[in-house]
Amino acid sequence: MTQLSSIDYSIPEVAAELERGPKWLRDRRKLSRDAFNRTPVPPRGLHLWRYTDPMRFLFERGSVSDSAFDRDKDAVHQLGARYLRDGHLSAFVSDLAGRDVQIQTTEELTARSVVVSPLSEAVDQHRELVELYLYQLINQQTGKFEAMNGALWNDGIFVYVPNNTVVEQPIHLLREAGQAHSAQFPRLLVVVGKNAELTLIDEYSGGSTSTDDGITYSNGAVEIFGMQESRIRYVSVQRQAPGVQSYLTHRARIERGATMLTIPLAFGAAISKQNFGVIMNGPSADSKMYGLLFGTDHQQFDNHTLHHHAHGHTTSNIDFKVVLGDKATSAYTGLIRIDHNAEFCEAYQENRNLLLNPGTRADSIPELEILNEEVTCTHGATVGPIDPMQLFYLNSRGIHKPEAVRMVVSGFVASTLKMVSDDLRERITQIVEQRLEAI
Amino acid sequence: MSNRNPILEFKNIHVQVEGKEVVRGVSLTIRAGETHAIMGPNGSGKSSLSNALMGHPSYQITRGEAFLDGRDILTMSADERSRAGLFLAFQYPLAIPGVTVANFLRSALQAHRGKEADMSDFRKLLRAKLAELEIDENFVSRYLNDGFSGGEKKRIEILQMSVLNPRMAILDETDSGLDIDALKTVAEGINRFHNDTNGVLMVTHYQRLLNYVKPEYVHVMMAGQIVTSGGPELALKLEDLGYDWLEKEPAASTGA
């Protein structure tokens, strides 16, 4: 199989993507295309590429196709209707391989002028907002794979919450990946107005069930903007099938007095490389990130987080937890950046890695770029197996060893799950328990 | 000696920690309805003996035999020993962050019964035991021993004992870290648990707890061996004289 080395018009489907949308968008796509073609594949020693082979995210030439999604679409839509009914949601969006976006919302949401729309429609209907914000945080300068998404995203999702509007129930986005030998580029743009409130669940699932049957390539980009005093909760759940090679870049920027809670959860895919970043751009902006990944088999995870204090008097906290079984590996790189003029910031970062098996491996790389001296900043990392004394304590009360392991791990992840709303917590707990049964 | 059935019986137990022998041939029989106390100064090997009997991975029993209700426990794993009816209240109980006291107790009870514990029955049982030990009901939704004071940990150990209702309870320095009110509550918990069908072994440095839980038999352990045994009066003598006088006597009273 030939990997795609340049985005050009020799593939009709690629040509069609590049010509999609109004002129301003086509121009932006071409900037991204040129950047992708110009940028060499990152060498393995390069920052953030030490642990993952970039070739794994260059998809096969034939894999951009409008027929990427061959599953029963009705089934996904019915699932959405059920989620909407039982899940106490204000909207459910199904995004089939970045090509077919279906939206179900409550009337209440529409009445309050909240926009939940396919991105392909929003580029016309909400042009001012989309043109202003799309590509602002993730664009051709971010990196080769971000440029790839920038050129080829087909459809995506646009969410806009007007000023002073509180969306009480979560909006749930389900991004179903396409079949084996397909590539998709999901994109999400979220703009939350002043003093507005939003909870967003962004769930990535589906795709090839085994790399032996062929690979599903997924390359996503998420941009979130929180205006002054806004309150945003964003939960990302990656539970793609074992034949997916998954890449995701997330950037959020929040203004004065805004709070952002980001919960990145990763359980699926053969390889998963994710980069979550929040920029605090005004005084009293506060970002909290509670991450959890749980790997088994030969899964490979490479996660980055960024907390960028671009303004003084901002606060951030990261707690990123990793559980690995079988032969799974993880590398976590956590960067705290405090700008030169950003005084009196507070930044905390913790990364804990629990290894359930001697065949696992976890690397933890804290990075600090602190250009101002008037700050409080701490970071910590631990990597190790379950404390045998904890197991003995549970055993001494009659609890069998596998059950004792299960209890310690669920205890380890409990503080992260506590941050998630009840209905979602139940489902994530199920995923964690399925993982544990497989050990 | 009563003619009741032995609950816990061990003979000539030797224990090693990191290759060093810390218990050097200890034998004891505890029968149904009996309360024993092993006293001794720090480092005498009494805690090592308790941990080794429970199956602690750091304590190796290199010689000797031990039976619970006639069943050889040394071939059992720690969880099997517990389900067979052995209980150790730890001197330093470990914290398990993220696991609530209630979930932990329910899992332990299920493991003992071999089936799901009915939720409402379990709640009823737990509420009754909490009241007896004067533990606030909110306590059970806290994470096990996570941020607990020394006294709270000891109460929770006794709570576990009363919920699991073992055949044989070994209490390792259960009195340490308790103020006088907590000591009385814990002692009442032990007395309420103890009956004609089970056994209690208290392992302690001080005789403080023995004012409230009266042992019929007191054994003194020094340098890994039982050096003398007697009745409750022995504990009082130790209270007055300390352990020094024993060091001057030969270890003849063990009958070895």
PDB file of N, CA, C and O in Angstrom, chain A residues 78-117:
ATOM      1  N   GLN A  78     -30.756   6.165  15.257  1.00  0.00           N
ATOM      2  CA  GLN A  78     -31.648   5.674  16.319  1.00  0.00           C
ATOM      3  C   GLN A  78     -30.977   5.726  17.675  1.00  0.00           C
ATOM      4  O   GLN A  78     -31.585   6.057  18.690  1.00  0.00           O
ATOM      5  N   LEU A  79     -29.686   5.403  17.656  1.00  0.00           N
ATOM      6  CA  LEU A  79     -28.905   5.505  18.891  1.00  0.00           C
ATOM      7  C   LEU A  79     -28.966   6.940  19.411  1.00  0.00           C
ATOM      8  O   LEU A  79     -29.146   7.180  20.610  1.00  0.00           O
ATOM      9  N   GLY A  80     -28.852   7.887  18.464  1.00  0.00           N
ATOM     10  CA  GLY A  80     -28.911   9.296  18.836  1.00  0.00           C
ATOM     11  C   GLY A  80     -30.235   9.671  19.466  1.00  0.00           C
ATOM     12  O   GLY A  80     -30.280  10.350  20.479  1.00  0.00           O
ATOM     13  N   ALA A  81     -31.317   9.165  18.873  1.00  0.00           N
ATOM     14  CA  ALA A  81     -32.646   9.468  19.411  1.00  0.00           C
ATOM     15  C   ALA A  81     -32.770   8.920  20.828  1.00  0.00           C
ATOM     16  O   ALA A  81     -33.348   9.544  21.712  1.00  0.00           O
ATOM     17  N   ARG A  82     -32.180   7.734  21.024  1.00  0.00           N
ATOM     18  CA  ARG A  82     -32.252   7.102  22.348  1.00  0.00           C
ATOM     19  C   ARG A  82     -31.414   7.897  23.367  1.00  0.00           C
ATOM     20  O   ARG A  82     -31.851   8.155  24.482  1.00  0.00           O
ATOM     21  N   TYR A  83     -30.210   8.279  22.939  1.00  0.00           N
ATOM     22  CA  TYR A  83     -29.353   9.112  23.804  1.00  0.00           C
ATOM     23  C   TYR A  83     -30.095  10.384  24.215  1.00  0.00           C
ATOM     24  O   TYR A  83     -30.081  10.808  25.350  1.00  0.00           O
ATOM     25  N   LEU A  84     -30.733  10.978  23.206  1.00  0.00           N
ATOM     26  CA  LEU A  84     -31.393  12.259  23.437  1.00  0.00           C
ATOM     27  C   LEU A  84     -32.528  12.093  24.449  1.00  0.00           C
ATOM     28  O   LEU A  84     -32.749  12.937  25.307  1.00  0.00           O
ATOM     29  N   ARG A  85     -33.236  10.969  24.332  1.00  0.00           N
ATOM     30  CA  ARG A  85     -34.372  10.706  25.203  1.00  0.00           C
ATOM     31  C   ARG A  85     -33.904  10.342  26.625  1.00  0.00           C
ATOM     32  O   ARG A  85     -34.384  10.899  27.597  1.00  0.00           O
ATOM     33  N   ASP A  86     -32.928   9.389  26.700  1.00  0.00           N
ATOM     34  CA  ASP A  86     -32.530   8.852  28.008  1.00  0.00           C
ATOM     35  C   ASP A  86     -31.351   9.589  28.620  1.00  0.00           C
ATOM     36  O   ASP A  86     -31.131   9.516  29.816  1.00  0.00           O
ATOM     37  N   GLY A  87     -30.581  10.234  27.768  1.00  0.00           N
ATOM     38  CA  GLY A  87     -29.294  10.748  28.252  1.00  0.00           C
ATOM     39  C   GLY A  87     -29.364  12.163  28.776  1.00  0.00           C
ATOM     40  O   GLY A  87     -28.359  12.731  29.142  1.00  0.00           O
ATOM     41  N   HIS A  88     -30.577  12.720  28.817  1.00  0.00           N
ATOM     42  CA  HIS A  88     -30.731  14.083  29.303  1.00  0.00           C
ATOM     43  C   HIS A  88     -29.819  15.027  28.535  1.00  0.00           C
ATOM     44  O   HIS A  88     -29.054  15.778  29.115  1.00  0.00           O
ATOM     45  N   LEU A  89     -29.889  14.923  27.209  1.00  0.00           N
ATOM     46  CA  LEU A  89     -29.048  15.771  26.356  1.00  0.00           C
ATOM     47  C   LEU A  89     -29.877  16.911  25.791  1.00  0.00           C
ATOM     48  O   LEU A  89     -31.102  16.824  25.711  1.00  0.00           O
ATOM     49  N   SER A  90     -29.189  17.963  25.390  1.00  0.00           N
ATOM     50  CA  SER A  90     -29.916  19.010  24.678  1.00  0.00           C
ATOM     51  C   SER A  90     -29.732  18.858  23.171  1.00  0.00           C
ATOM     52  O   SER A  90     -30.500  19.417  22.395  1.00  0.00           O
ATOM     53  N   ALA A  91     -28.707  18.106  22.752  1.00  0.00           N
ATOM     54  CA  ALA A  91     -28.556  17.813  21.330  1.00  0.00           C
ATOM     55  C   ALA A  91     -27.707  16.576  21.149  1.00  0.00           C
ATOM     56  O   ALA A  91     -26.831  16.293  21.965  1.00  0.00           O
ATOM     57  N   PHE A  92     -27.986  15.837  20.074  1.00  0.00           N
ATOM     58  CA  PHE A  92     -27.146  14.706  19.715  1.00  0.00           C
ATOM     59  C   PHE A  92     -26.753  14.857  18.254  1.00  0.00           C
ATOM     60  O   PHE A  92     -27.601  15.107  17.391  1.00  0.00           O
ATOM     61  N   VAL A  93     -25.471  14.719  17.992  1.00  0.00           N
ATOM     62  CA  VAL A  93     -24.974  14.887  16.640  1.00  0.00           C
ATOM     63  C   VAL A  93     -24.248  13.614  16.234  1.00  0.00           C
ATOM     64  O   VAL A  93     -23.360  13.151  16.960  1.00  0.00           O
ATOM     65  N   SER A  94     -24.632  13.026  15.103  1.00  0.00           N
ATOM     66  CA  SER A  94     -23.860  11.891  14.604  1.00  0.00           C
ATOM     67  C   SER A  94     -23.077  12.351  13.386  1.00  0.00           C
ATOM     68  O   SER A  94     -23.617  12.986  12.486  1.00  0.00           O
ATOM     69  N   ASP A  95     -21.805  12.046  13.429  1.00  0.00           N
ATOM     70  CA  ASP A  95     -20.880  12.476  12.381  1.00  0.00           C
ATOM     71  C   ASP A  95     -20.283  11.190  11.821  1.00  0.00           C
ATOM     72  O   ASP A  95     -19.481  10.538  12.463  1.00  0.00           O
ATOM     73  N   LEU A  96     -20.736  10.790  10.609  1.00  0.00           N
ATOM     74  CA  LEU A  96     -20.299   9.524  10.045  1.00  0.00           C
ATOM     75  C   LEU A  96     -19.060   9.755   9.192  1.00  0.00           C
ATOM     76  O   LEU A  96     -19.151  10.300   8.094  1.00  0.00           O
ATOM     77  N   ALA A  97     -17.935   9.378   9.731  1.00  0.00           N
ATOM     78  CA  ALA A  97     -16.665   9.459   9.017  1.00  0.00           C
ATOM     79  C   ALA A  97     -16.400  10.855   8.458  1.00  0.00           C
ATOM     80  O   ALA A  97     -15.806  11.005   7.400  1.00  0.00           O
ATOM     81  N   GLY A  98     -16.880  11.867   9.150  1.00  0.00           N
ATOM     82  CA  GLY A  98     -16.631  13.244   8.714  1.00  0.00           C
ATOM     83  C   GLY A  98     -17.346  13.590   7.423  1.00  0.00           C
ATOM     84  O   GLY A  98     -16.996  14.549   6.742  1.00  0.00           O
ATOM     85  N   ARG A  99     -18.368  12.802   7.047  1.00  0.00           N
ATOM     86  CA  ARG A  99     -19.003  13.003   5.746  1.00  0.00           C
ATOM     87  C   ARG A  99     -20.491  13.266   5.822  1.00  0.00           C
ATOM     88  O   ARG A  99     -21.053  13.962   4.997  1.00  0.00           O
ATOM     89  N   ASP A 100     -21.105  12.692   6.820  1.00  0.00           N
ATOM     90  CA  ASP A 100     -22.553  12.829   6.932  1.00  0.00           C
ATOM     91  C   ASP A 100     -22.851  13.253   8.365  1.00  0.00           C
ATOM     92  O   ASP A 100     -22.630  12.485   9.299  1.00  0.00           O
ATOM     93  N   VAL A 101     -23.280  14.482   8.542  1.00  0.00           N
ATOM     94  CA  VAL A 101     -23.543  14.992   9.878  1.00  0.00           C
ATOM     95  C   VAL A 101     -25.050  15.146  10.068  1.00  0.00           C
ATOM     96  O   VAL A 101     -25.705  15.857   9.311  1.00  0.00           O
ATOM     97  N   GLN A 102     -25.593  14.438  11.049  1.00  0.00           N
ATOM     98  CA  GLN A 102     -27.026  14.500  11.348  1.00  0.00           C
ATOM     99  C   GLN A 102     -27.196  15.053  12.756  1.00  0.00           C
ATOM    100  O   GLN A 102     -26.467  14.666  13.667  1.00  0.00           O
ATOM    101  N   ILE A 103     -28.165  15.943  12.905  1.00  0.00           N
ATOM    102  CA  ILE A 103     -28.301  16.638  14.181  1.00  0.00           C
ATOM    103  C   ILE A 103     -29.716  16.488  14.714  1.00  0.00           C
ATOM    104  O   ILE A 103     -30.687  16.695  13.981  1.00  0.00           O
ATOM    105  N   GLN A 104     -29.820  16.134  15.969  1.00  0.00           N
ATOM    106  CA  GLN A 104     -31.120  16.134  16.645  1.00  0.00           C
ATOM    107  C   GLN A 104     -30.994  17.037  17.871  1.00  0.00           C
ATOM    108  O   GLN A 104     -30.092  16.859  18.671  1.00  0.00           O
ATOM    109  N   THR A 105     -31.894  18.002  17.970  1.00  0.00           N
ATOM    110  CA  THR A 105     -31.811  18.910  19.115  1.00  0.00           C
ATOM    111  C   THR A 105     -33.167  19.015  19.788  1.00  0.00           C
ATOM    112  O   THR A 105     -34.194  18.691  19.212  1.00  0.00           O
ATOM    113  N   THR A 106     -33.136  19.482  21.021  1.00  0.00           N
ATOM    114  CA  THR A 106     -34.395  19.784  21.690  1.00  0.00           C
ATOM    115  C   THR A 106     -34.879  21.147  21.199  1.00  0.00           C
ATOM    116  O   THR A 106     -34.082  21.978  20.773  1.00  0.00           O
ATOM    117  N   GLU A 107     -36.199  21.367  21.271  1.00  0.00           N
ATOM    118  CA  GLU A 107     -36.755  22.636  20.798  1.00  0.00           C
ATOM    119  C   GLU A 107     -36.224  23.804  21.629  1.00  0.00           C
ATOM    120  O   GLU A 107     -36.000  24.893  21.119  1.00  0.00           O
ATOM    121  N   GLU A 108     -36.038  23.518  22.899  1.00  0.00           N
ATOM    122  CA  GLU A 108     -35.573  24.544  23.817  1.00  0.00           C
ATOM    123  C   GLU A 108     -34.254  25.164  23.322  1.00  0.00           C
ATOM    124  O   GLU A 108     -34.059  26.375  23.366  1.00  0.00           O
ATOM    125  N   LEU A 109     -33.392  24.280  22.829  1.00  0.00           N
ATOM    126  CA  LEU A 109     -32.073  24.736  22.390  1.00  0.00           C
ATOM    127  C   LEU A 109     -32.200  25.682  21.202  1.00  0.00           C
ATOM    128  O   LEU A 109     -31.559  26.732  21.153  1.00  0.00           O
ATOM    129  N   THR A 110     -33.045  25.285  20.248  1.00  0.00           N
ATOM    130  CA  THR A 110     -33.253  26.103  19.056  1.00  0.00           C
ATOM    131  C   THR A 110     -33.845  27.460  19.441  1.00  0.00           C
ATOM    132  O   THR A 110     -33.457  28.501  18.905  1.00  0.00           O
ATOM    133  N   ALA A 111     -34.798  27.416  20.387  1.00  0.00           N
ATOM    134  CA  ALA A 111     -35.462  28.649  20.803  1.00  0.00           C
ATOM    135  C   ALA A 111     -34.481  29.654  21.396  1.00  0.00           C
ATOM    136  O   ALA A 111     -34.731  30.864  21.380  1.00  0.00           O
ATOM    137  N   ARG A 112     -33.385  29.150  21.940  1.00  0.00           N
ATOM    138  CA  ARG A 112     -32.427  30.057  22.574  1.00  0.00           C
ATOM    139  C   ARG A 112     -31.290  30.447  21.641  1.00  0.00           C
ATOM    140  O   ARG A 112     -30.253  30.911  22.099  1.00  0.00           O
ATOM    141  N   SER A 113     -31.485  30.198  20.349  1.00  0.00           N
ATOM    142  CA  SER A 113     -30.517  30.613  19.325  1.00  0.00           C
ATOM    143  C   SER A 113     -29.152  29.951  19.463  1.00  0.00           C
ATOM    144  O   SER A 113     -28.147  30.474  18.997  1.00  0.00           O
ATOM    145  N   VAL A 114     -29.138  28.796  20.117  1.00  0.00           N
ATOM    146  CA  VAL A 114     -27.893  28.031  20.138  1.00  0.00           C
ATOM    147  C   VAL A 114     -27.756  27.349  18.784  1.00  0.00           C
ATOM    148  O   VAL A 114     -28.727  26.815  18.253  1.00  0.00           O
ATOM    149  N   VAL A 115     -26.580  27.404  18.209  1.00  0.00           N
ATOM    150  CA  VAL A 115     -26.378  26.803  16.885  1.00  0.00           C
ATOM    151  C   VAL A 115     -25.629  25.485  17.034  1.00  0.00           C
ATOM    152  O   VAL A 115     -24.578  25.427  17.670  1.00  0.00           O
ATOM    153  N   VAL A 116     -26.219  24.440  16.476  1.00  0.00           N
ATOM    154  CA  VAL A 116     -25.502  23.166  16.330  1.00  0.00           C
ATOM    155  C   VAL A 116     -25.687  22.789  14.873  1.00  0.00           C
ATOM    156  O   VAL A 116     -26.811  22.517  14.444  1.00  0.00           O
ATOM    157  N   SER A 117     -24.613  22.798  14.108  1.00  0.00           N
ATOM    158  CA  SER A 117     -24.780  22.725  12.657  1.00  0.00           C
ATOM    159  C   SER A 117     -23.633  21.942  12.035  1.00  0.00           C
ATOM    160  O   SER A 117     -22.521  21.921  12.566  1.00  0.00           O
TER     161      SER A 117
END
